[in-house]
Amino acid sequence: MKNKSYIGISFIILVFGIIFIPKIIDRIKDGSVIKNDRMSLSNEIVKEDGLIKIGPVPKFELTDQNNAKISDKSYLGKVYVIEFFFSTCPSICPIMNKNMKDIQKEFSKETNFGVASITINPENDTVEVLKEHANQLGITSPNWHFLTGDKEYILSLANKGFNLYAAENKKVNGGFEHSGLFALVDKNGKIRCRKDNQGNPILYYDGLEAKGVKEIKEDIKLLLEE
């Protein structure tokens, strides 16, 4: 019985060799096996090491501190950071302002870098108020726009467009509450981010902590090189 089993196995191996080995040899000769394996590995590396594309930035059009119309299209060709704030914010905004200034200073010589600071209290933050606010912060970059417009439009842009929390709340100090996160957008108008230690997209960067500021600086450099 054992001999018959060996004969059967040998026959199967022989048939496999006759049918498949010539094809494998031909593929090795023309390089198709190596080529396909390399492409697969290359794609995996790009997916693993590159910043994730979350999706297109929501379309918007607002007015800046110089009374100029600024839209998402105004930033095409630039890497930029978006935040939601208001000038009279008594809590997290001063920290966000400080950290955003730090980011802007890092890339002050980069003409392809910009910032969009969108007020969630446009009834107070008029063009004139935002102009004064920018002056008080010492902002001179032509690519840092402090943006105002219709309140409901802006709150919808924050909550539904970016999924970044912002709301009017008369019970809190300042009358408004909002996220302290920064959104990072690439030159093609795509929101980008890195992965966390578990391999999940972080979506947005912490604008209040040194760690988040360090990470967004590193990723801005990557996007400027793309």
Coordinates of N, CA and C in Angstrom, one line a residue:
M1 N 0.8 -1.2 0.0 CA 0.0 0.0 0.0 C 0.9 1.3 0.0
K2 N 2.0 1.2 0.8 CA 2.8 2.3 0.9 C 3.4 2.6 -0.5
N3 N 3.8 1.6 -1.2 CA 4.4 1.8 -2.5 C 3.5 2.4 -3.5
K4 N 2.2 2.0 -3.4 CA 1.2 2.6 -4.3 C 1.0 4.1 -4.0
S5 N 1.0 4.4 -2.6 CA 0.9 5.8 -2.2 C 2.0 6.7 -2.8
Y6 N 3.3 6.1 -2.7 CA 4.4 6.9 -3.2 C 4.3 7.1 -4.7
I7 N 3.9 6.0 -5.4 CA 3.7 6.1 -6.8 C 2.7 7.2 -7.2
G8 N 1.6 7.2 -6.4 CA 0.6 8.3 -6.7 C 1.1 9.7 -6.5
I9 N 1.8 9.9 -5.4 CA 2.4 11.2 -5.0 C 3.4 11.6 -6.1
S10 N 4.2 10.7 -6.5 CA 5.2 10.9 -7.5 C 4.6 11.4 -8.8
F11 N 3.5 10.7 -9.2 CA 2.8 11.0 -10.4 C 2.2 12.4 -10.4
I12 N 1.6 12.8 -9.2 CA 1.1 14.2 -9.1 C 2.2 15.2 -9.2
I13 N 3.3 15.0 -8.6 CA 4.4 15.9 -8.7 C 4.9 16.0 -10.1
L14 N 5.0 14.9 -10.8 CA 5.5 14.9 -12.2 C 4.5 15.7 -13.1
V15 N 3.2 15.5 -12.9 CA 2.2 16.3 -13.7 C 2.3 17.8 -13.4
F16 N 2.5 18.1 -12.1 CA 2.6 19.5 -11.7 C 3.8 20.2 -12.4
G17 N 4.9 19.4 -12.4 CA 6.2 19.9 -13.0 C 6.0 20.1 -14.4
I18 N 5.4 19.2 -15.1 CA 5.2 19.3 -16.6 C 4.4 20.5 -16.9
I19 N 3.3 20.8 -16.1 CA 2.4 21.9 -16.5 C 2.8 23.2 -16.0
F20 N 3.3 23.3 -14.8 CA 3.6 24.6 -14.2 C 5.0 25.1 -14.2
I21 N 6.0 24.3 -14.1 CA 7.4 24.7 -14.0 C 7.8 25.5 -15.3
P22 N 7.4 25.1 -16.5 CA 7.8 25.9 -17.7 C 7.2 27.3 -17.6
K23 N 6.0 27.4 -17.1 CA 5.4 28.8 -17.0 C 6.1 29.6 -16.0
I24 N 6.5 29.1 -14.9 CA 7.2 29.8 -13.9 C 8.5 30.3 -14.4
I25 N 9.2 29.4 -15.1 CA 10.5 29.7 -15.7 C 10.4 30.9 -16.7
D26 N 9.3 30.8 -17.5 CA 9.1 31.9 -18.5 C 8.8 33.2 -17.8
R27 N 8.1 33.2 -16.7 CA 7.8 34.4 -16.0 C 9.1 35.0 -15.3
I28 N 9.9 34.1 -14.8 CA 11.2 34.6 -14.2 C 12.1 35.2 -15.3
K29 N 12.1 34.6 -16.5 CA 12.9 35.1 -17.6 C 12.5 36.5 -18.0
D30 N 11.1 36.7 -18.1 CA 10.7 38.0 -18.6 C 10.6 39.0 -17.4
G31 N 10.8 38.6 -16.2 CA 10.9 39.5 -15.1 C 9.5 39.8 -14.5
S32 N 8.4 39.1 -14.9 CA 7.1 39.5 -14.4 C 6.9 39.1 -13.0
V33 N 7.5 38.0 -12.5 CA 7.3 37.6 -11.1 C 7.9 38.7 -10.2
I34 N 9.2 39.1 -10.5 CA 9.9 40.0 -9.7 C 9.2 41.4 -9.8
K35 N 8.8 41.8 -11.0 CA 8.1 43.1 -11.1 C 6.9 43.2 -10.3
N36 N 6.0 42.2 -10.3 CA 4.7 42.2 -9.6 C 5.0 42.2 -8.1
D37 N 5.9 41.5 -7.7 CA 6.2 41.4 -6.2 C 6.8 42.8 -5.7
R38 N 7.6 43.4 -6.5 CA 8.1 44.7 -6.1 C 7.1 45.8 -6.1
M39 N 6.1 45.7 -7.1 CA 5.1 46.7 -7.1 C 4.2 46.6 -5.8
S40 N 3.9 45.3 -5.5 CA 3.0 45.1 -4.3 C 3.7 45.6 -3.1
L41 N 5.0 45.3 -2.9 CA 5.7 45.8 -1.7 C 5.8 47.3 -1.7
S42 N 6.1 47.9 -2.9 CA 6.2 49.3 -2.9 C 4.9 50.0 -2.5
N43 N 3.7 49.5 -3.0 CA 2.5 50.1 -2.6 C 2.2 50.0 -1.1
E44 N 2.6 48.9 -0.5 CA 2.4 48.7 0.9 C 3.3 49.7 1.7
I45 N 4.5 50.0 1.2 CA 5.3 50.9 1.9 C 4.8 52.3 1.9
V46 N 4.3 52.7 0.7 CA 3.7 54.0 0.6 C 2.5 54.2 1.5
K47 N 1.7 53.1 1.5 CA 0.5 53.2 2.3 C 0.8 53.2 3.8
E48 N 1.9 52.6 4.2 CA 2.3 52.5 5.6 C 3.0 53.8 6.0
D49 N 3.9 54.4 5.2 CA 4.7 55.5 5.6 C 4.1 56.9 5.3
G50 N 3.3 56.9 4.2 CA 2.7 58.2 3.8 C 1.6 58.7 4.7
L51 N 1.3 60.0 4.7 CA 0.2 60.6 5.4 C -1.1 60.2 4.8
I52 N -2.1 59.9 5.6 CA -3.4 59.4 5.1 C -4.2 60.6 4.5
K53 N -4.9 60.3 3.4 CA -5.8 61.3 2.8 C -7.2 61.0 3.4
I54 N -7.7 62.0 4.2 CA -9.0 61.8 4.8 C -10.1 62.2 3.8
G55 N -9.9 63.1 2.9 CA -10.9 63.5 1.9 C -10.7 65.0 1.6
P56 N -11.5 65.5 0.6 CA -11.4 66.9 0.2 C -11.8 67.9 1.3
V57 N -11.1 69.0 1.4 CA -11.5 70.0 2.4 C -12.9 70.5 2.0
P58 N -13.8 70.8 2.9 CA -15.1 71.3 2.6 C -15.0 72.7 1.8
K59 N -15.8 72.9 0.9 CA -15.8 74.2 0.1 C -16.2 75.3 1.0
F60 N -15.5 76.4 0.9 CA -15.9 77.6 1.7 C -15.5 78.9 1.0
E61 N -16.2 79.9 1.3 CA -15.8 81.3 0.9 C -16.2 82.2 2.0
L62 N -15.2 83.0 2.5 CA -15.3 83.9 3.6 C -14.5 85.2 3.3
T63 N -14.6 86.1 4.2 CA -13.9 87.4 4.1 C -12.8 87.5 5.1
D64 N -11.6 88.0 4.7 CA -10.5 88.0 5.6 C -10.3 89.4 6.2
Q65 N -9.3 89.6 7.0 CA -9.1 90.8 7.7 C -8.7 92.0 6.8
N66 N -8.5 91.7 5.6 CA -8.2 92.8 4.6 C -9.4 93.0 3.7
N67 N -10.5 92.5 4.1 CA -11.8 92.6 3.3 C -11.7 91.9 1.9
A68 N -10.9 90.9 1.8 CA -10.8 90.1 0.6 C -11.5 88.8 0.7
K69 N -12.1 88.4 -0.4 CA -12.8 87.1 -0.4 C -11.8 86.0 -0.5
I70 N -11.9 85.1 0.4 CA -11.0 83.9 0.4 C -11.8 82.6 0.4
S71 N -11.4 81.7 -0.4 CA -12.1 80.4 -0.5 C -11.1 79.3 -0.4
D72 N -11.6 78.1 -0.4 CA -10.7 76.9 -0.4 C -9.8 76.9 -1.6
K73 N -10.3 77.4 -2.7 CA -9.5 77.5 -3.9 C -8.4 78.5 -3.8
S74 N -8.5 79.5 -2.9 CA -7.4 80.4 -2.7 C -6.1 79.8 -2.2
Y75 N -6.3 78.6 -1.6 CA -5.2 77.9 -1.0 C -4.6 76.8 -1.8
L76 N -5.2 76.6 -3.0 CA -4.7 75.5 -3.9 C -3.2 75.8 -4.2
G77 N -2.4 74.8 -4.1 CA -1.0 74.9 -4.3 C -0.2 75.2 -3.1
K78 N -0.9 75.4 -2.0 CA -0.3 75.6 -0.7 C -0.7 74.5 0.3
V79 N 0.2 74.2 1.2 CA -0.1 73.4 2.4 C -0.6 74.4 3.5
Y80 N -1.7 74.1 4.1 CA -2.2 75.1 5.1 C -2.9 74.4 6.3
V81 N -3.0 75.2 7.4 CA -3.6 74.7 8.6 C -4.9 75.5 8.9
I82 N -5.9 74.8 9.3 CA -7.2 75.5 9.6 C -7.5 75.3 11.1
E83 N -8.0 76.4 11.6 CA -8.5 76.4 13.0 C -9.8 77.2 13.1
F84 N -10.6 76.9 14.1 CA -11.8 77.6 14.4 C -11.6 78.3 15.8
F85 N -11.8 79.6 15.9 CA -11.5 80.4 17.1 C -12.5 81.5 17.2
F86 N -12.3 82.4 18.2 CA -12.9 83.7 18.2 C -12.0 84.7 19.0
S87 N -12.0 85.9 18.7 CA -11.0 86.9 19.2 C -11.1 87.1 20.7
T88 N -12.4 87.0 21.2 CA -12.6 87.3 22.7 C -12.6 86.0 23.5
C89 N -12.1 85.0 23.0 CA -12.1 83.7 23.7 C -11.2 83.8 24.9
P90 N -11.7 83.5 26.1 CA -11.0 83.6 27.3 C -10.2 82.4 27.8
S91 N -10.4 81.3 27.0 CA -9.9 80.0 27.5 C -8.8 79.4 26.6
I92 N -9.2 78.7 25.6 CA -8.2 77.9 24.8 C -7.6 78.7 23.6
C93 N -8.3 79.7 23.2 CA -7.8 80.4 22.0 C -6.4 81.1 22.1
P94 N -6.1 81.7 23.3 CA -4.7 82.2 23.4 C -3.7 81.2 23.3
I95 N -4.0 80.0 23.8 CA -3.0 78.9 23.6 C -2.9 78.5 22.1
M96 N -4.0 78.4 21.5 CA -4.0 78.1 20.0 C -3.3 79.1 19.2
N97 N -3.5 80.4 19.6 CA -2.9 81.5 18.9 C -1.3 81.4 19.0
K98 N -0.9 81.1 20.3 CA 0.5 81.0 20.5 C 1.1 79.8 19.7
N99 N 0.5 78.7 19.7 CA 1.0 77.5 19.0 C 0.9 77.7 17.5
M100 N -0.1 78.4 17.0 CA -0.2 78.6 15.5 C 0.9 79.6 15.1
K101 N 1.2 80.6 15.9 CA 2.3 81.5 15.6 C 3.6 80.8 15.6
D102 N 3.7 79.8 16.5 CA 5.0 79.0 16.5 C 5.1 78.2 15.2
I103 N 4.0 77.6 14.7 CA 4.0 76.9 13.5 C 4.3 77.8 12.3
Q104 N 3.6 78.9 12.3 CA 3.8 79.9 11.2 C 5.3 80.4 11.1
K105 N 5.8 80.6 12.3 CA 7.2 81.1 12.4 C 8.2 80.0 11.8
E106 N 7.9 78.8 12.0 CA 8.7 77.7 11.5 C 8.8 77.7 10.0
F107 N 7.7 78.1 9.4 CA 7.6 78.1 7.9 C 7.4 79.5 7.3
S108 N 7.9 80.5 8.0 CA 7.8 81.8 7.5 C 8.4 82.1 6.2
K109 N 9.4 81.3 5.8 CA 10.0 81.5 4.5 C 9.4 80.7 3.4
E110 N 8.4 79.9 3.8 CA 7.8 79.1 2.8 C 6.6 79.8 2.2
T111 N 6.7 80.2 0.9 CA 5.6 80.9 0.3 C 4.4 79.9 0.0
N112 N 4.6 78.6 0.1 CA 3.6 77.7 -0.2 C 3.0 77.1 1.1
F113 N 3.1 77.9 2.2 CA 2.4 77.6 3.4 C 1.5 78.7 3.9
G114 N 0.3 78.3 4.4 CA -0.6 79.3 4.9 C -1.4 78.8 6.1
V115 N -2.2 79.7 6.6 CA -3.1 79.5 7.8 C -4.5 80.1 7.5
A116 N -5.5 79.4 7.9 CA -6.9 79.9 7.9 C -7.4 79.8 9.3
S117 N -7.7 81.0 9.9 CA -8.3 81.1 11.2 C -9.7 81.6 11.0
I118 N -10.7 80.8 11.3 CA -12.1 81.1 11.0 C -12.8 81.4 12.3
T119 N -13.3 82.6 12.5 CA -14.0 82.9 13.7 C -15.4 82.3 13.8
I120 N -15.8 81.8 15.0 CA -17.1 81.3 15.2 C -18.0 82.3 15.8
N121 N -17.5 83.5 16.0 CA -18.3 84.6 16.5 C -18.2 85.8 15.6
P122 N -18.7 85.7 14.4 CA -18.5 86.7 13.3 C -19.3 88.0 13.7
E123 N -20.4 87.9 14.5 CA -21.1 89.1 14.8 C -20.2 90.1 15.6
N124 N -19.3 89.6 16.3 CA -18.3 90.5 17.0 C -17.1 90.6 16.1
D125 N -16.6 89.5 15.6 CA -15.4 89.5 14.8 C -15.6 90.0 13.4
T126 N -15.8 91.3 13.2 CA -15.9 91.9 11.9 C -14.5 91.9 11.2
V127 N -14.5 92.4 10.0 CA -13.2 92.6 9.3 C -12.3 93.5 10.1
E128 N -12.8 94.6 10.6 CA -12.0 95.5 11.4 C -11.5 94.9 12.7
V129 N -12.3 94.2 13.3 CA -11.9 93.5 14.6 C -10.8 92.5 14.3
L130 N -11.0 91.7 13.3 CA -10.0 90.7 12.9 C -8.7 91.4 12.5
K131 N -8.8 92.5 11.8 CA -7.6 93.2 11.4 C -6.8 93.6 12.7
E132 N -7.5 94.2 13.6 CA -6.8 94.6 14.9 C -6.3 93.4 15.6
H133 N -7.0 92.3 15.6 CA -6.6 91.1 16.3 C -5.3 90.6 15.7
A134 N -5.2 90.5 14.3 CA -4.0 90.1 13.6 C -2.8 91.0 14.0
N135 N -3.1 92.3 14.1 CA -2.0 93.3 14.4 C -1.5 93.0 15.9
Q136 N -2.5 92.8 16.8 CA -2.1 92.5 18.2 C -1.2 91.3 18.3
L137 N -1.5 90.3 17.4 CA -0.7 89.0 17.4 C 0.6 89.2 16.7
G138 N 0.8 90.3 16.0 CA 2.0 90.5 15.2 C 2.1 89.7 14.0
I139 N 0.9 89.4 13.4 CA 0.9 88.6 12.1 C 1.1 89.5 10.9
T140 N 2.1 89.1 10.2 CA 2.4 89.9 8.9 C 2.4 89.0 7.7
S141 N 2.3 87.7 7.9 CA 2.2 86.8 6.7 C 1.0 87.1 5.8
P142 N 1.3 87.2 4.5 CA 0.1 87.5 3.6 C -0.7 86.2 3.4
N143 N -0.2 85.0 3.9 CA -0.9 83.8 3.7 C -1.6 83.3 5.0
W144 N -1.7 84.2 6.0 CA -2.5 83.9 7.2 C -3.7 84.8 7.1
H145 N -4.9 84.1 6.9 CA -6.1 84.8 6.7 C -7.0 84.6 7.9
F146 N -7.5 85.7 8.6 CA -8.5 85.6 9.6 C -9.8 85.8 9.0
L147 N -10.7 84.8 9.1 CA -11.9 84.8 8.2 C -13.2 84.9 9.0
T148 N -14.1 85.7 8.4 CA -15.4 85.9 9.0 C -16.5 85.8 8.0
G149 N -17.7 85.7 8.4 CA -18.8 85.6 7.5 C -20.1 85.4 8.3
D150 N -21.1 84.7 7.7 CA -22.3 84.4 8.4 C -22.1 83.3 9.5
K151 N -22.7 83.6 10.7 CA -22.5 82.7 11.8 C -23.0 81.3 11.5
E152 N -24.2 81.2 11.1 CA -24.8 79.8 10.8 C -24.0 79.1 9.8
Y153 N -23.5 79.8 8.8 CA -22.7 79.2 7.7 C -21.4 78.6 8.3
I154 N -20.8 79.4 9.2 CA -19.5 79.0 9.8 C -19.7 77.9 10.7
L155 N -20.7 77.9 11.6 CA -21.0 76.8 12.5 C -21.3 75.5 11.7
S156 N -22.0 75.6 10.6 CA -22.2 74.4 9.8 C -20.9 73.9 9.2
L157 N -20.1 74.9 8.7 CA -18.8 74.5 8.1 C -18.0 73.7 9.1
A158 N -18.0 74.2 10.4 CA -17.2 73.5 11.4 C -17.7 72.2 11.8
N159 N -19.0 72.1 12.1 CA -19.6 70.9 12.6 C -19.9 69.8 11.5
K160 N -20.5 70.3 10.4 CA -20.8 69.3 9.3 C -19.8 69.2 8.3
G161 N -19.1 70.3 8.0 CA -18.0 70.2 7.0 C -16.8 69.5 7.4
F162 N -16.2 70.0 8.6 CA -15.0 69.4 9.1 C -15.2 68.4 10.3
N163 N -16.5 68.4 10.8 CA -16.8 67.6 12.0 C -15.9 68.0 13.2
L164 N -15.7 69.3 13.3 CA -15.0 69.9 14.4 C -16.0 70.7 15.2
Y165 N -16.1 70.3 16.5 CA -17.2 70.9 17.3 C -17.0 72.4 17.5
A166 N -18.1 73.2 17.3 CA -18.2 74.6 17.6 C -19.6 74.9 17.8
A167 N -19.9 75.7 18.9 CA -21.3 76.1 19.2 C -21.4 77.3 20.0
E168 N -22.5 78.0 19.9 CA -22.8 79.1 20.8 C -23.4 78.5 22.1
N169 N -22.9 79.0 23.3 CA -23.4 78.5 24.5 C -23.3 79.7 25.5
K170 N -24.4 80.2 25.9 CA -24.4 81.4 26.7 C -24.0 81.1 28.2
K171 N -24.0 79.8 28.5 CA -23.7 79.4 29.9 C -22.2 79.3 30.1
V172 N -21.3 79.3 29.1 CA -19.9 79.2 29.2 C -19.3 80.6 29.1
N173 N -18.1 80.7 29.7 CA -17.4 82.0 29.7 C -17.0 82.3 28.3
G174 N -17.4 83.5 27.8 CA -17.1 83.8 26.4 C -18.3 83.6 25.4
G175 N -19.2 82.8 25.8 CA -20.4 82.6 25.0 C -20.3 81.6 23.9
F176 N -19.1 81.0 23.7 CA -18.9 80.0 22.6 C -18.0 79.0 23.2
E177 N -18.1 77.8 22.6 CA -17.2 76.7 22.9 C -16.8 76.0 21.6
H178 N -15.6 75.4 21.5 CA -15.2 74.9 20.3 C -14.0 73.9 20.5
S179 N -13.6 73.2 19.5 CA -12.5 72.3 19.5 C -11.2 73.0 19.5
G180 N -10.2 72.4 20.1 CA -8.8 73.0 20.0 C -8.0 72.3 19.0
L181 N -8.6 71.7 18.0 CA -7.9 70.9 17.0 C -7.5 71.7 15.8
F182 N -6.4 71.3 15.1 CA -6.0 71.9 13.9 C -6.2 70.9 12.7
A183 N -6.7 71.4 11.6 CA -6.8 70.5 10.4 C -5.7 70.9 9.5
L184 N -5.1 69.8 8.9 CA -4.0 70.0 7.9 C -4.4 69.6 6.5
V185 N -4.2 70.5 5.6 CA -4.6 70.4 4.2 C -3.4 70.5 3.3
D186 N -3.4 69.6 2.3 CA -2.3 69.5 1.3 C -2.5 70.5 0.2
K187 N -1.5 70.5 -0.8 CA -1.5 71.4 -1.9 C -2.7 71.2 -2.8
N188 N -3.3 70.0 -2.8 CA -4.4 69.6 -3.7 C -5.7 69.8 -3.0
G189 N -5.8 70.4 -1.8 CA -7.0 70.6 -1.1 C -7.5 69.3 -0.4
K190 N -6.7 68.4 -0.1 CA -7.1 67.2 0.7 C -6.6 67.3 2.1
I191 N -7.6 66.9 3.0 CA -7.2 66.9 4.4 C -6.3 65.7 4.7
R192 N -5.2 65.9 5.4 CA -4.2 64.8 5.6 C -3.9 64.6 7.1
C193 N -3.5 63.4 7.4 CA -3.1 63.2 8.8 C -2.2 62.0 8.9
R194 N -1.6 61.8 10.1 CA -0.7 60.7 10.4 C -1.6 59.6 11.1
K195 N -0.9 58.5 11.4 CA -1.6 57.4 12.2 C -1.1 57.5 13.6
D196 N -2.0 57.0 14.5 CA -1.6 56.9 15.9 C -0.8 55.6 16.1
N197 N -0.4 55.3 17.4 CA 0.4 54.1 17.7 C -0.3 52.8 17.4
Q198 N -1.6 52.9 17.3 CA -2.4 51.7 16.9 C -2.7 51.5 15.4
G199 N -2.1 52.5 14.7 CA -2.3 52.5 13.2 C -3.6 53.1 12.7
N200 N -4.3 53.9 13.6 CA -5.5 54.5 13.2 C -5.3 56.0 12.9
P201 N -6.0 56.5 11.9 CA -5.8 58.0 11.5 C -6.2 58.9 12.7
I202 N -5.4 59.9 13.0 CA -5.7 60.8 14.1 C -6.7 61.8 13.6
L203 N -6.9 62.0 12.3 CA -7.8 62.9 11.7 C -7.3 64.4 11.9
Y204 N -7.2 64.9 13.1 CA -6.8 66.3 13.3 C -5.7 66.3 14.4
Y205 N -5.0 67.4 14.5 CA -3.9 67.6 15.4 C -4.2 68.4 16.6
D206 N -3.7 68.1 17.8 CA -4.0 68.8 19.0 C -3.3 70.1 19.0
G207 N -4.1 71.2 18.9 CA -3.5 72.6 18.9 C -3.2 73.1 20.2
L208 N -3.4 72.3 21.3 CA -3.2 72.8 22.6 C -1.9 72.3 23.3
E209 N -1.5 71.1 22.8 CA -0.4 70.4 23.4 C 0.9 70.5 22.5
A210 N 2.0 70.5 23.2 CA 3.3 70.5 22.5 C 3.5 69.3 21.5
K211 N 3.0 68.2 21.9 CA 3.1 67.0 21.1 C 2.4 67.2 19.7
G212 N 1.2 67.7 19.8 CA 0.4 67.9 18.6 C 1.1 69.0 17.7
V213 N 1.6 70.0 18.3 CA 2.3 71.0 17.5 C 3.6 70.4 16.8
K214 N 4.3 69.6 17.5 CA 5.5 69.0 17.0 C 5.1 68.1 15.8
E215 N 4.0 67.3 16.0 CA 3.6 66.4 14.9 C 3.1 67.1 13.7
I216 N 2.4 68.2 13.9 CA 1.9 68.9 12.7 C 3.1 69.6 11.9
K217 N 4.0 70.0 12.6 CA 5.2 70.6 12.0 C 5.9 69.6 11.1
E218 N 6.1 68.4 11.7 CA 6.8 67.3 11.0 C 6.0 67.0 9.7
D219 N 4.7 66.9 9.8 CA 3.8 66.5 8.7 C 3.7 67.6 7.6
I220 N 3.7 68.9 8.1 CA 3.8 70.0 7.1 C 5.0 69.9 6.2
K221 N 6.1 69.6 6.8 CA 7.4 69.4 6.1 C 7.2 68.4 5.0
L222 N 6.6 67.2 5.4 CA 6.4 66.2 4.4 C 5.5 66.6 3.2
L223 N 4.4 67.4 3.5 CA 3.5 67.8 2.5 C 4.1 68.9 1.6
L224 N 5.0 69.7 2.2 CA 5.7 70.7 1.3 C 6.6 70.1 0.3
E225 N 7.1 68.9 0.6 CA 8.0 68.2 -0.2 C 7.3 67.4 -1.3
E226 N 6.0 67.2 -1.2 CA 5.2 66.5 -2.2 C 5.1 67.2 -3.5

